[in-house]
Amino acid sequence: MTAAPVRHAFTVDVEDWYQAIPIAPGAKAAAEKRLPHAMDVLLELLDRRGVRGTFYWLGPAAEEHPEVLRRTVRAGHEIGCHGWSHDLVYEMTPERFRDETRRACDAISKVTGAPVAAYRAAYFSVTRRSLWALDVLAELGFSNDSSIFPVVNWRYGIPDYGQEPRDVATPSGIIREYPLSVRQVMGRAIPVSGGAYLRIYPYALTRANFRAAERDGRPVIFYIHPWELDPGHPRIRFHWKPRLTHYARIGTTVPKLERLLGDFSFTTLKEVMDGGEARYRSAAL
């Protein structure tokens, strides 16, 4: 007998290209809106491959493009919340975070007619400085979060957090945390795949990372942004550090994603975690 193939989680942080970069509010307001086009490319690709995923929607994107959100729901994808401002959580107060998250959930639920149970922070910015956010999420009724990246990065990361899903006890109740996927290489955790890592890594390395996870019987939590499938979106100047990765090898996203979807099996984060692929542990906040 052969073991069933590991199903990996396909997740999407839904935001327009200008919502993900540090530019002035006036520049964002005047920016060309390209999310419908980018989502068309992504949704058609997933439909062609028969893949459903988990889509974390930014509140303003849901307000501005309700029909795109409805199309995502009709295609059978799981809907989560990606916050409102796309600012770093650890630079917010708990009060601001609570208000923004509630506002974003209301915007999403108004379109879908359903409550939102899944959350992912902008820039994976639940770090040691902002672990309090898990308590706020539990208070607001979220059942799970996928915001912690167990790596060293200039903008995010809790390096020693581990990648096993865990039930986190907060003062407001239990919330399940799904950390992003990493691979141990010479004693150092490296991101497995997703976002800029998919674009920058040679595809052979991405494939090797997935296969290593499968040998361990561990599902990968993969992530992507719609604007990464839209290499024609405007190129503007902003801080060199985020700009370096925002545009890096962006023309490679679609062909690499085509190969990835052909080589591995994907579904929603909920189905992966409810289907027995994941191993859990408990932890206190």
Coordinates of C-alpha atoms in Angstrom, one line a residue:
M1 CA 0.0 0.0 0.0
T2 CA 1.2 3.6 -0.7
A3 CA 0.5 6.5 1.6
A4 CA -2.0 9.1 0.4
P5 CA -0.4 12.2 -0.9
V6 CA 0.0 15.1 1.5
R7 CA -2.4 17.9 0.8
H8 CA -0.9 21.4 1.3
A9 CA -2.7 24.6 2.2
F10 CA -3.1 27.2 -0.6
T11 CA -3.6 30.6 1.0
V12 CA -3.9 34.0 -0.5
D13 CA -3.5 37.5 1.1
V14 CA -6.0 39.5 -1.0
E15 CA -4.9 43.1 -1.4
D16 CA -4.2 45.4 -4.4
W17 CA -0.7 46.1 -5.3
Y18 CA -0.6 49.6 -3.7
Q19 CA -2.2 48.4 -0.5
A20 CA 0.9 46.3 0.3
I21 CA 3.6 49.0 0.0
P22 CA 4.6 51.9 2.2
I23 CA 3.4 55.0 0.3
A24 CA 1.4 58.0 1.4
P25 CA -2.3 57.8 1.7
G26 CA -2.8 60.3 -1.1
A27 CA -0.7 58.1 -3.4
K28 CA -2.8 55.0 -2.5
A29 CA -6.0 56.9 -3.1
A30 CA -4.8 57.9 -6.6
A31 CA -3.3 54.5 -7.5
E32 CA -4.6 52.4 -10.3
K33 CA -6.9 49.6 -9.1
R34 CA -5.8 46.3 -10.6
L35 CA -7.2 43.7 -8.1
P36 CA -10.0 42.5 -10.4
H37 CA -7.5 41.7 -13.1
A38 CA -5.1 40.0 -10.8
M39 CA -7.8 37.9 -9.2
D40 CA -9.1 36.9 -12.6
V41 CA -5.7 35.4 -13.4
L42 CA -5.5 33.6 -10.0
L43 CA -9.1 32.3 -9.8
E44 CA -9.0 31.0 -13.4
L45 CA -5.7 29.2 -12.7
L46 CA -7.0 27.6 -9.6
D47 CA -10.3 26.6 -11.4
R48 CA -8.3 25.0 -14.2
R49 CA -6.4 23.0 -11.7
G50 CA -9.4 22.2 -9.5
V51 CA -7.8 23.8 -6.4
R52 CA -9.6 25.6 -3.6
G53 CA -7.8 27.8 -1.2
T54 CA -8.1 30.1 1.8
F55 CA -8.4 33.8 0.8
Y56 CA -7.6 36.4 3.5
W57 CA -9.3 39.6 2.4
L58 CA -8.3 43.1 3.3
G59 CA -11.3 45.1 4.4
P60 CA -11.1 47.9 1.8
A61 CA -10.6 45.4 -1.0
A62 CA -13.8 43.7 0.0
E63 CA -15.6 47.1 0.0
E64 CA -14.2 48.2 -3.3
H65 CA -14.6 44.9 -5.2
P66 CA -17.6 43.0 -3.7
E67 CA -18.3 41.1 -6.9
V68 CA -14.8 39.7 -6.9
L69 CA -15.3 38.6 -3.3
R70 CA -18.6 37.0 -4.3
R71 CA -16.9 35.2 -7.2
T72 CA -14.3 33.9 -4.8
V73 CA -17.1 32.5 -2.6
R74 CA -19.0 31.0 -5.5
A75 CA -15.8 29.1 -6.5
G76 CA -15.8 27.3 -3.2
H77 CA -12.8 29.1 -1.5
E78 CA -12.6 29.7 2.2
I79 CA -12.8 33.4 3.2
G80 CA -10.7 34.9 6.0
C81 CA -9.8 38.4 7.2
H82 CA -6.5 40.2 6.4
G83 CA -7.3 43.3 8.5
W84 CA -8.1 46.9 7.4
S85 CA -5.1 49.2 7.0
H86 CA -2.4 46.7 6.2
D87 CA -0.2 48.3 8.8
L88 CA 2.1 46.3 11.1
V89 CA 0.2 44.9 14.1
Y90 CA 3.0 45.5 16.5
E91 CA 2.9 49.2 15.7
M92 CA -0.8 49.4 16.7
T93 CA -2.4 49.6 20.1
P94 CA -4.8 46.8 21.0
E95 CA -7.7 49.2 20.8
R96 CA -6.8 50.2 17.2
F97 CA -6.2 46.6 16.2
R98 CA -9.6 45.6 17.7
D99 CA -11.4 48.4 15.9
E100 CA -9.7 47.8 12.5
T101 CA -10.3 44.0 12.7
R102 CA -13.9 44.4 13.6
R103 CA -14.4 46.9 10.7
A104 CA -12.7 44.6 8.2
C105 CA -14.8 41.6 9.3
D106 CA -18.0 43.6 9.0
A107 CA -17.0 44.7 5.5
I108 CA -16.3 41.1 4.5
S109 CA -19.4 39.6 6.1
K110 CA -21.6 42.3 4.6
V111 CA -20.7 40.9 1.1
T112 CA -20.6 37.2 1.9
G113 CA -23.4 37.0 4.4
A114 CA -21.3 34.7 6.6
P115 CA -19.1 35.2 9.7
V116 CA -15.3 35.2 9.4
A117 CA -13.4 32.7 11.5
A118 CA -9.9 32.9 10.0
Y119 CA -7.3 35.7 10.3
R120 CA -3.9 36.6 8.9
A121 CA -2.0 39.8 9.9
A122 CA -0.4 42.1 7.3
Y123 CA 3.3 41.2 6.9
F124 CA 2.9 38.3 9.3
S125 CA 3.3 40.9 12.0
V126 CA 2.1 38.9 15.0
T127 CA 5.5 38.8 16.7
R128 CA 6.6 38.7 20.4
R129 CA 5.7 42.4 20.5
S130 CA 2.2 41.7 19.4
L131 CA 1.2 38.3 20.8
W132 CA -1.6 40.2 22.6
A133 CA -3.3 40.2 19.2
L134 CA -4.3 36.5 19.6
D135 CA -6.3 37.5 22.7
V136 CA -8.1 40.2 20.7
L137 CA -8.8 37.8 17.9
A138 CA -10.3 35.2 20.3
E139 CA -12.3 38.0 21.9
L140 CA -13.7 38.9 18.4
G141 CA -14.7 35.3 17.8
F142 CA -12.0 34.1 15.5
S143 CA -11.2 30.4 15.7
N144 CA -7.8 30.4 14.0
D145 CA -4.9 32.6 13.0
S146 CA -2.1 32.1 10.6
S147 CA 0.2 35.1 11.2
I148 CA 3.3 33.8 12.9
F149 CA 6.4 33.1 10.8
P150 CA 9.0 31.1 12.7
V151 CA 12.0 32.8 10.9
V152 CA 14.3 35.7 11.3
N153 CA 13.2 38.6 9.0
W154 CA 13.6 42.4 9.2
R155 CA 9.8 42.8 9.3
Y156 CA 8.4 39.7 11.0
G157 CA 9.1 36.5 12.7
I158 CA 9.3 34.5 16.0
P159 CA 12.3 32.3 15.2
D160 CA 11.9 29.7 17.9
Y161 CA 8.1 29.4 17.7
G162 CA 8.1 26.1 15.8
Q163 CA 5.8 25.2 13.0
E164 CA 3.4 22.8 14.6
P165 CA -0.2 24.1 14.8
R166 CA -1.2 24.7 18.4
D167 CA -4.2 25.7 20.5
V168 CA -3.3 28.9 22.3
A169 CA -5.0 29.7 25.5
T170 CA -5.7 33.4 25.8
P171 CA -7.8 35.3 28.5
S172 CA -10.6 35.4 25.9
G173 CA -10.5 31.8 25.0
I174 CA -8.7 29.3 22.8
I175 CA -7.5 30.2 19.3
R176 CA -5.7 27.8 17.0
E177 CA -2.4 29.1 15.5
Y178 CA -1.2 27.8 12.2
P179 CA 2.5 29.0 11.8
L180 CA 3.9 29.5 8.3
S181 CA 6.1 26.7 6.9
V182 CA 9.8 26.5 7.3
R183 CA 12.5 24.0 6.7
Q184 CA 15.6 23.4 8.9
V185 CA 18.8 23.7 6.9
M186 CA 22.1 23.5 8.8
G187 CA 20.3 24.5 12.0
R188 CA 18.6 27.5 10.5
A189 CA 14.9 27.8 9.6
I190 CA 14.3 29.0 6.1
P191 CA 10.9 29.8 4.6
V192 CA 9.7 26.9 2.5
S193 CA 7.8 28.8 -0.2
G194 CA 5.3 31.6 -0.9
G195 CA 5.3 35.2 -1.9
A196 CA 8.7 36.6 -2.7
Y197 CA 10.3 33.2 -1.7
L198 CA 8.5 31.5 -4.6
R199 CA 9.7 34.2 -7.0
I200 CA 13.3 34.4 -5.7
Y201 CA 14.0 30.7 -5.2
P202 CA 14.9 28.6 -8.2
Y203 CA 11.9 26.3 -8.7
A204 CA 14.0 23.3 -8.0
L205 CA 14.5 24.6 -4.4
T206 CA 10.8 25.2 -3.9
R207 CA 10.1 21.7 -5.1
A208 CA 12.8 20.2 -2.8
N209 CA 11.3 22.1 0.2
F210 CA 7.8 20.7 -0.5
R211 CA 9.2 17.2 -0.9
A212 CA 11.1 17.4 2.3
A213 CA 7.9 18.4 4.1
E214 CA 6.1 15.5 2.5
R215 CA 8.8 13.1 3.7
D216 CA 8.1 14.3 7.2
G217 CA 4.3 13.9 6.6
R218 CA 3.9 17.7 7.1
P219 CA 1.7 19.9 5.0
V220 CA 3.1 23.2 3.7
I221 CA 1.2 26.4 4.3
F222 CA 1.8 28.2 1.0
Y223 CA 0.9 31.8 0.4
I224 CA 0.6 34.2 -2.5
H225 CA -0.7 37.7 -3.3
P226 CA -2.9 38.5 -6.3
W227 CA -0.6 41.3 -7.4
E228 CA 2.3 38.9 -7.8
L229 CA 0.4 37.4 -10.8
D230 CA 0.1 40.8 -12.4
P231 CA 3.6 41.8 -13.5
G232 CA 2.2 44.8 -15.4
H233 CA 1.1 46.7 -12.3
P234 CA 2.8 50.1 -12.0
R235 CA 6.4 50.4 -10.9
I236 CA 6.9 53.3 -8.5
R237 CA 9.5 54.4 -6.1
F238 CA 9.3 53.7 -2.3
H239 CA 11.6 52.6 0.5
W240 CA 14.3 50.4 -1.1
K241 CA 14.0 47.5 1.3
P242 CA 10.3 46.5 0.6
R243 CA 10.7 47.6 -3.0
L244 CA 13.5 45.1 -3.4
T245 CA 11.2 42.1 -2.8
H246 CA 8.0 43.6 -4.1
Y247 CA 9.1 43.6 -7.7
A248 CA 11.8 40.9 -7.6
R249 CA 11.4 38.4 -10.4
I250 CA 7.6 39.1 -10.6
G251 CA 7.4 37.8 -14.1
T252 CA 8.2 34.3 -12.8
T253 CA 5.2 33.9 -10.5
V254 CA 2.7 32.5 -13.0
P255 CA 4.9 29.9 -14.6
K256 CA 6.3 28.7 -11.2
L257 CA 2.8 28.6 -9.8
E258 CA 1.6 26.5 -12.7
R259 CA 4.4 24.0 -12.0
L260 CA 3.7 24.0 -8.3
L261 CA 0.0 23.2 -8.8
G262 CA 0.9 20.4 -11.2
D263 CA 3.5 18.8 -8.9
F264 CA 1.6 19.0 -5.5
S265 CA -1.9 18.7 -4.1
F266 CA -3.5 21.7 -2.5
T267 CA -6.7 22.6 -0.7
T268 CA -8.0 25.1 1.9
L269 CA -6.2 25.6 5.2
K270 CA -9.3 24.4 7.0
E271 CA -9.5 21.2 5.1
V272 CA -5.8 20.5 5.5
M273 CA -5.9 21.1 9.3
D274 CA -9.2 19.3 9.8
G275 CA -8.2 16.4 7.6
G276 CA -5.6 14.9 9.9
E277 CA -2.4 16.1 8.1
A278 CA -1.4 18.4 10.9
R279 CA -0.1 17.6 14.4
Y280 CA -1.2 19.8 17.2
R281 CA 0.0 20.9 20.6
S282 CA -1.3 23.3 23.3
A283 CA 0.3 26.4 24.5
A284 CA -0.5 29.4 26.7
L285 CA -0.3 33.0 25.4

